[in-house]
Structures are given as structure tokens and as C-alpha cells.
Amino acid sequence: VILPEGVVPESVAAHGADPIGAGRACVAYLAMRLSSGAIAHSHVNWLSPTKVRTTIVGGSRRTLIWDDLNPSQRLSLYDRGVELADAASLATETRQNVMISYRTGDMVAPALREREALAEVMAEWAAAINERRAPLTSGDAGLRILTVLEAASRSLTQQGAVQPLTAAQPFVPAQQTPAQRLAGTR
């Protein structure tokens, strides 16, 4: 779980390009607006000669970086953040210049045991069955991911139009003609 409790994606917009004529986006950008007012974004590029599998989660006090391609330092936690000064505590001339201060601290890279991801997922699934408990990642989590991906696909077919995630909307494959999309038929 990355998002704080109660924070959910509200909408998604996706922009993509097919520079080689593959029939689907080979380069794409996805932006999600979260209920907290924050945004999350993702960039994928199947054409890049170098692979990047990095996740950055920036918070007000710390930043976490997960680099899946760096086995010696997959996880880095930076104690860096931004602190807002209370406007009432500052003199008028200071208030205009110093409302935000940057805090820099240490970086920690904890040693992590190397594990094969699919084996870990299957072991957790088997343990949940044997222990008669809910798995750490449920079908609901998968459904939420599919909802976002379907909305992103709709956004791609509509030149990046923002797609709300609150109401369930049927997925319309990109192979349909505009008339078929409007009529809801194949």
C-alpha cells in the first residue's frame, strides 16, 4: 500500500504515441489526480534502448525511491522534505520571501533479501489459503488497477481526455469506430 488511508485516485488522463506504426501506443504518459489533491504519474516507453524501473514516492518529510534494476540498492529512503512556516509567525517583509524551507537529512539504503517476485506472490497466496485468511493483495486490488487501466485506455482513445474513476464506466476497445463507440455496439 502506497497511498495513505482514505486517499484514492479520482481521475486519470493518458497521452500516448505510436511513432513506429505498431497500432498501439509505444510511448505513454499517465497522470492520476488523487483525492488528497496530489497527483501521481507514470511514463512508459517500450522503444527505449535502456530500461528504467524506478518508482519515486515523494512525501512532505521523506522520499522513497525503489529501483528494481539495482539489486545492490533497490530501496533508498531520503530524509528530505519541505516545511511550511506559519504565515502569522513571520514579519510581513519576511513572509513574502520565506514561507517554505527545505530540509535535507540522511539517505538510508536498507539491505533487502533478494527474492523472486512471482515465487513470493505464489507463497503468499498459498499461505492465505492454508491459514484461511485474506491475501495481502486481494481481487479488489486487482479490480481497482483494472479500473484505472481501462480509464487510461479510454483517455488514450480520446486524445488524453480526463476520465473520472468514481463511476463505473464500460471499457470501449480502441478497435471500434466512433459510431460503434457512441452506439455501444461492436
mmCIF file of C-alpha atoms in Angstrom:
data_model
loop_
_atom_site.group_PDB
_atom_site.id
_atom_site.type_symbol
_atom_site.label_atom_id
_atom_site.label_comp_id
_atom_site.label_asym_id
_atom_site.label_seq_id
_atom_site.Cartn_x
_atom_site.Cartn_y
_atom_site.Cartn_z
ATOM 1 C CA VAL A 1 0.000 0.000 0.000
ATOM 2 C CA ILE A 2 1.485 3.301 -1.088
ATOM 3 C CA LEU A 3 -1.362 5.767 -0.636
ATOM 4 C CA PRO A 4 -2.390 6.940 2.828
ATOM 5 C CA GLU A 5 -5.676 5.601 4.157
ATOM 6 C CA GLY A 6 -8.653 7.344 2.554
ATOM 7 C CA VAL A 7 -6.662 8.666 -0.416
ATOM 8 C CA VAL A 8 -7.951 7.257 -3.705
ATOM 9 C CA PRO A 9 -7.439 8.038 -7.391
ATOM 10 C CA GLU A 10 -10.243 10.276 -8.688
ATOM 11 C CA SER A 11 -9.374 10.634 -12.362
ATOM 12 C CA VAL A 12 -6.833 9.614 -14.959
ATOM 13 C CA ALA A 13 -5.547 11.123 -18.192
ATOM 14 C CA ALA A 14 -3.233 9.338 -20.608
ATOM 15 C CA HIS A 15 -1.296 10.585 -23.615
ATOM 16 C CA GLY A 16 0.492 8.242 -25.946
ATOM 17 C CA ALA A 17 2.263 7.989 -29.274
ATOM 18 C CA ASP A 18 2.844 5.275 -31.832
ATOM 19 C CA PRO A 19 5.912 6.577 -33.699
ATOM 20 C CA ILE A 20 6.622 3.240 -35.420
ATOM 21 C CA GLY A 21 3.087 2.370 -36.543
ATOM 22 C CA ALA A 22 2.678 -0.627 -34.214
ATOM 23 C CA GLY A 23 -1.053 0.001 -33.868
ATOM 24 C CA ARG A 24 -0.822 0.924 -30.178
ATOM 25 C CA ALA A 25 0.974 3.498 -28.052
ATOM 26 C CA CYS A 26 4.641 2.614 -27.604
ATOM 27 C CA VAL A 27 5.326 5.713 -25.505
ATOM 28 C CA ALA A 28 2.790 6.868 -22.933
ATOM 29 C CA TYR A 29 2.309 9.263 -20.043
ATOM 30 C CA LEU A 30 -0.381 8.706 -17.428
ATOM 31 C CA ALA A 31 -1.445 11.214 -14.779
ATOM 32 C CA MET A 32 -3.823 10.468 -11.902
ATOM 33 C CA ARG A 33 -5.431 13.060 -9.671
ATOM 34 C CA LEU A 34 -5.778 11.822 -6.083
ATOM 35 C CA SER A 35 -8.494 12.699 -3.585
ATOM 36 C CA SER A 36 -5.881 14.465 -1.423
ATOM 37 C CA GLY A 37 -5.163 16.944 -4.230
ATOM 38 C CA ALA A 38 -1.834 15.286 -5.049
ATOM 39 C CA ILE A 39 -1.026 13.742 -8.421
ATOM 40 C CA ALA A 40 0.692 10.535 -9.453
ATOM 41 C CA HIS A 41 2.226 9.987 -12.850
ATOM 42 C CA SER A 42 3.804 7.218 -14.850
ATOM 43 C CA HIS A 43 5.895 7.163 -18.009
ATOM 44 C CA VAL A 44 6.424 4.064 -20.125
ATOM 45 C CA ASN A 45 8.486 3.709 -23.277
ATOM 46 C CA TRP A 46 8.729 0.334 -24.985
ATOM 47 C CA LEU A 47 11.105 1.767 -27.592
ATOM 48 C CA SER A 48 13.820 2.934 -25.204
ATOM 49 C CA PRO A 49 17.127 1.067 -25.518
ATOM 50 C CA THR A 50 17.589 1.396 -21.743
ATOM 51 C CA LYS A 51 15.096 0.078 -19.231
ATOM 52 C CA VAL A 52 14.028 2.183 -16.259
ATOM 53 C CA ARG A 53 12.017 0.554 -13.486
ATOM 54 C CA THR A 54 12.046 3.204 -10.811
ATOM 55 C CA THR A 55 9.254 4.292 -8.501
ATOM 56 C CA ILE A 56 9.595 7.550 -6.601
ATOM 57 C CA VAL A 57 7.200 8.361 -3.781
ATOM 58 C CA GLY A 58 7.678 11.901 -2.535
ATOM 59 C CA GLY A 59 6.193 12.927 0.771
ATOM 60 C CA SER A 60 6.326 16.074 2.843
ATOM 61 C CA ARG A 61 9.010 14.601 5.131
ATOM 62 C CA ARG A 62 10.718 11.822 3.179
ATOM 63 C CA THR A 63 11.200 10.495 -0.332
ATOM 64 C CA LEU A 64 11.342 6.799 -1.119
ATOM 65 C CA ILE A 65 12.973 5.511 -4.299
ATOM 66 C CA TRP A 66 12.562 1.916 -5.465
ATOM 67 C CA ASP A 67 14.942 0.938 -8.292
ATOM 68 C CA ASP A 68 14.045 -2.541 -9.453
ATOM 69 C CA LEU A 69 17.103 -2.764 -11.703
ATOM 70 C CA ASN A 70 19.627 -2.062 -8.937
ATOM 71 C CA PRO A 71 19.952 -5.257 -6.854
ATOM 72 C CA SER A 72 22.569 -3.739 -4.532
ATOM 73 C CA GLN A 73 20.383 -0.755 -3.619
ATOM 74 C CA ARG A 74 16.754 -1.358 -4.589
ATOM 75 C CA LEU A 75 15.377 0.859 -1.824
ATOM 76 C CA SER A 76 16.615 4.319 -0.846
ATOM 77 C CA LEU A 77 14.918 6.475 1.772
ATOM 78 C CA TYR A 78 15.830 10.147 1.765
ATOM 79 C CA ASP A 79 15.120 12.232 4.852
ATOM 80 C CA ARG A 80 14.368 15.352 2.861
ATOM 81 C CA GLY A 81 11.307 17.485 2.773
ATOM 82 C CA VAL A 82 9.676 20.853 2.774
ATOM 83 C CA GLU A 83 8.500 22.706 5.818
ATOM 84 C CA LEU A 84 5.974 25.497 5.625
ATOM 85 C CA ALA A 85 6.315 28.368 8.063
ATOM 86 C CA ASP A 86 3.213 29.643 9.829
ATOM 87 C CA ALA A 87 2.452 32.891 7.996
ATOM 88 C CA ALA A 88 1.277 34.529 11.204
ATOM 89 C CA SER A 89 4.636 33.917 12.877
ATOM 90 C CA LEU A 90 6.597 35.798 10.202
ATOM 91 C CA ALA A 91 7.068 39.524 9.796
ATOM 92 C CA THR A 92 5.431 40.968 6.672
ATOM 93 C CA GLU A 93 8.714 41.527 4.781
ATOM 94 C CA THR A 94 9.942 38.017 5.681
ATOM 95 C CA ARG A 95 6.631 36.347 4.828
ATOM 96 C CA GLN A 96 6.959 37.128 1.118
ATOM 97 C CA ASN A 97 10.399 35.516 0.893
ATOM 98 C CA VAL A 98 10.476 32.682 3.419
ATOM 99 C CA MET A 99 7.250 30.680 3.622
ATOM 100 C CA ILE A 100 8.939 27.439 2.511
ATOM 101 C CA SER A 101 12.162 25.999 3.859
ATOM 102 C CA TYR A 102 13.887 22.909 2.538
ATOM 103 C CA ARG A 103 15.165 20.300 4.963
ATOM 104 C CA THR A 104 17.956 17.928 3.960
ATOM 105 C CA GLY A 105 18.866 14.880 6.012
ATOM 106 C CA ASP A 106 20.423 11.470 5.577
ATOM 107 C CA MET A 107 19.813 8.787 2.979
ATOM 108 C CA VAL A 108 19.322 5.216 4.155
ATOM 109 C CA ALA A 109 19.567 2.187 1.885
ATOM 110 C CA PRO A 110 18.481 -0.852 3.907
ATOM 111 C CA ALA A 111 19.804 -4.258 2.878
ATOM 112 C CA LEU A 112 16.989 -6.300 1.368
ATOM 113 C CA ARG A 113 16.925 -10.037 0.845
ATOM 114 C CA GLU A 114 16.788 -10.901 -2.871
ATOM 115 C CA ARG A 115 13.610 -12.782 -3.733
ATOM 116 C CA GLU A 116 11.958 -13.855 -6.947
ATOM 117 C CA ALA A 117 8.730 -11.839 -7.188
ATOM 118 C CA LEU A 118 6.436 -14.496 -8.668
ATOM 119 C CA ALA A 119 7.585 -17.096 -6.111
ATOM 120 C CA GLU A 120 6.794 -14.646 -3.295
ATOM 121 C CA VAL A 121 3.335 -13.909 -4.699
ATOM 122 C CA MET A 122 2.547 -17.612 -5.006
ATOM 123 C CA ALA A 123 3.865 -18.332 -1.498
ATOM 124 C CA GLU A 124 1.639 -15.578 -0.048
ATOM 125 C CA TRP A 125 -1.362 -16.897 -1.967
ATOM 126 C CA ALA A 126 -0.760 -20.444 -0.681
ATOM 127 C CA ALA A 127 -0.258 -19.181 2.892
ATOM 128 C CA ALA A 128 -3.535 -17.234 2.739
ATOM 129 C CA ILE A 129 -5.368 -20.383 1.636
ATOM 130 C CA ASN A 130 -3.691 -22.595 4.261
ATOM 131 C CA GLU A 131 -4.263 -20.058 7.044
ATOM 132 C CA ARG A 132 -7.815 -19.301 5.875
ATOM 133 C CA ARG A 133 -7.187 -15.561 5.760
ATOM 134 C CA ALA A 134 -7.470 -12.801 3.202
ATOM 135 C CA PRO A 135 -4.386 -12.442 0.989
ATOM 136 C CA LEU A 136 -2.219 -9.327 1.289
ATOM 137 C CA THR A 137 -3.325 -8.348 -2.223
ATOM 138 C CA SER A 138 -6.952 -9.144 -2.903
ATOM 139 C CA GLY A 139 -9.058 -9.383 -6.021
ATOM 140 C CA ASP A 140 -10.412 -5.944 -5.091
ATOM 141 C CA ALA A 141 -6.913 -4.502 -5.541
ATOM 142 C CA GLY A 142 -6.716 -6.090 -8.983
ATOM 143 C CA LEU A 143 -10.140 -4.706 -9.876
ATOM 144 C CA ARG A 144 -9.056 -1.198 -8.814
ATOM 145 C CA ILE A 145 -5.971 -1.492 -11.021
ATOM 146 C CA LEU A 146 -8.054 -2.701 -13.968
ATOM 147 C CA THR A 147 -10.462 0.215 -13.478
ATOM 148 C CA VAL A 148 -7.558 2.676 -13.730
ATOM 149 C CA LEU A 149 -6.084 0.891 -16.767
ATOM 150 C CA GLU A 150 -9.446 0.835 -18.561
ATOM 151 C CA ALA A 151 -9.936 4.551 -17.874
ATOM 152 C CA ALA A 152 -6.401 5.216 -19.151
ATOM 153 C CA SER A 153 -7.206 3.283 -22.338
ATOM 154 C CA ARG A 154 -10.373 5.347 -22.816
ATOM 155 C CA SER A 155 -8.336 8.511 -22.278
ATOM 156 C CA LEU A 156 -5.830 7.418 -24.934
ATOM 157 C CA THR A 157 -8.626 6.926 -27.476
ATOM 158 C CA GLN A 158 -9.935 10.419 -26.614
ATOM 159 C CA GLN A 159 -6.614 12.266 -27.053
ATOM 160 C CA GLY A 160 -5.883 12.470 -23.326
ATOM 161 C CA ALA A 161 -9.331 13.482 -22.072
ATOM 162 C CA VAL A 162 -9.592 13.202 -18.285
ATOM 163 C CA GLN A 163 -11.570 10.128 -17.243
ATOM 164 C CA PRO A 164 -13.265 10.063 -13.827
ATOM 165 C CA LEU A 165 -12.731 6.960 -11.724
ATOM 166 C CA THR A 166 -15.680 7.375 -9.376
ATOM 167 C CA ALA A 167 -18.395 5.998 -11.647
ATOM 168 C CA ALA A 168 -18.068 2.593 -13.249
ATOM 169 C CA GLN A 169 -17.820 3.058 -16.996
ATOM 170 C CA PRO A 170 -17.727 0.307 -19.595
ATOM 171 C CA PHE A 171 -14.438 -0.216 -21.377
ATOM 172 C CA VAL A 172 -14.618 0.503 -25.102
ATOM 173 C CA PRO A 173 -11.783 -1.107 -27.088
ATOM 174 C CA ALA A 174 -9.855 1.210 -29.404
ATOM 175 C CA GLN A 175 -10.682 -1.005 -32.440
ATOM 176 C CA GLN A 176 -14.271 0.270 -32.517
ATOM 177 C CA THR A 177 -15.304 3.037 -34.850
ATOM 178 C CA PRO A 178 -16.558 6.292 -33.292
ATOM 179 C CA ALA A 179 -20.098 5.380 -34.350
ATOM 180 C CA GLN A 180 -19.829 1.977 -32.672
ATOM 181 C CA ARG A 181 -18.481 3.617 -29.505
ATOM 182 C CA LEU A 182 -21.418 6.020 -29.381
ATOM 183 C CA ALA A 183 -23.920 3.233 -30.032
ATOM 184 C CA GLY A 184 -22.248 0.886 -27.547
ATOM 185 C CA THR A 185 -22.025 -1.937 -30.118
ATOM 186 C CA ARG A 186 -19.231 -3.899 -31.791
#
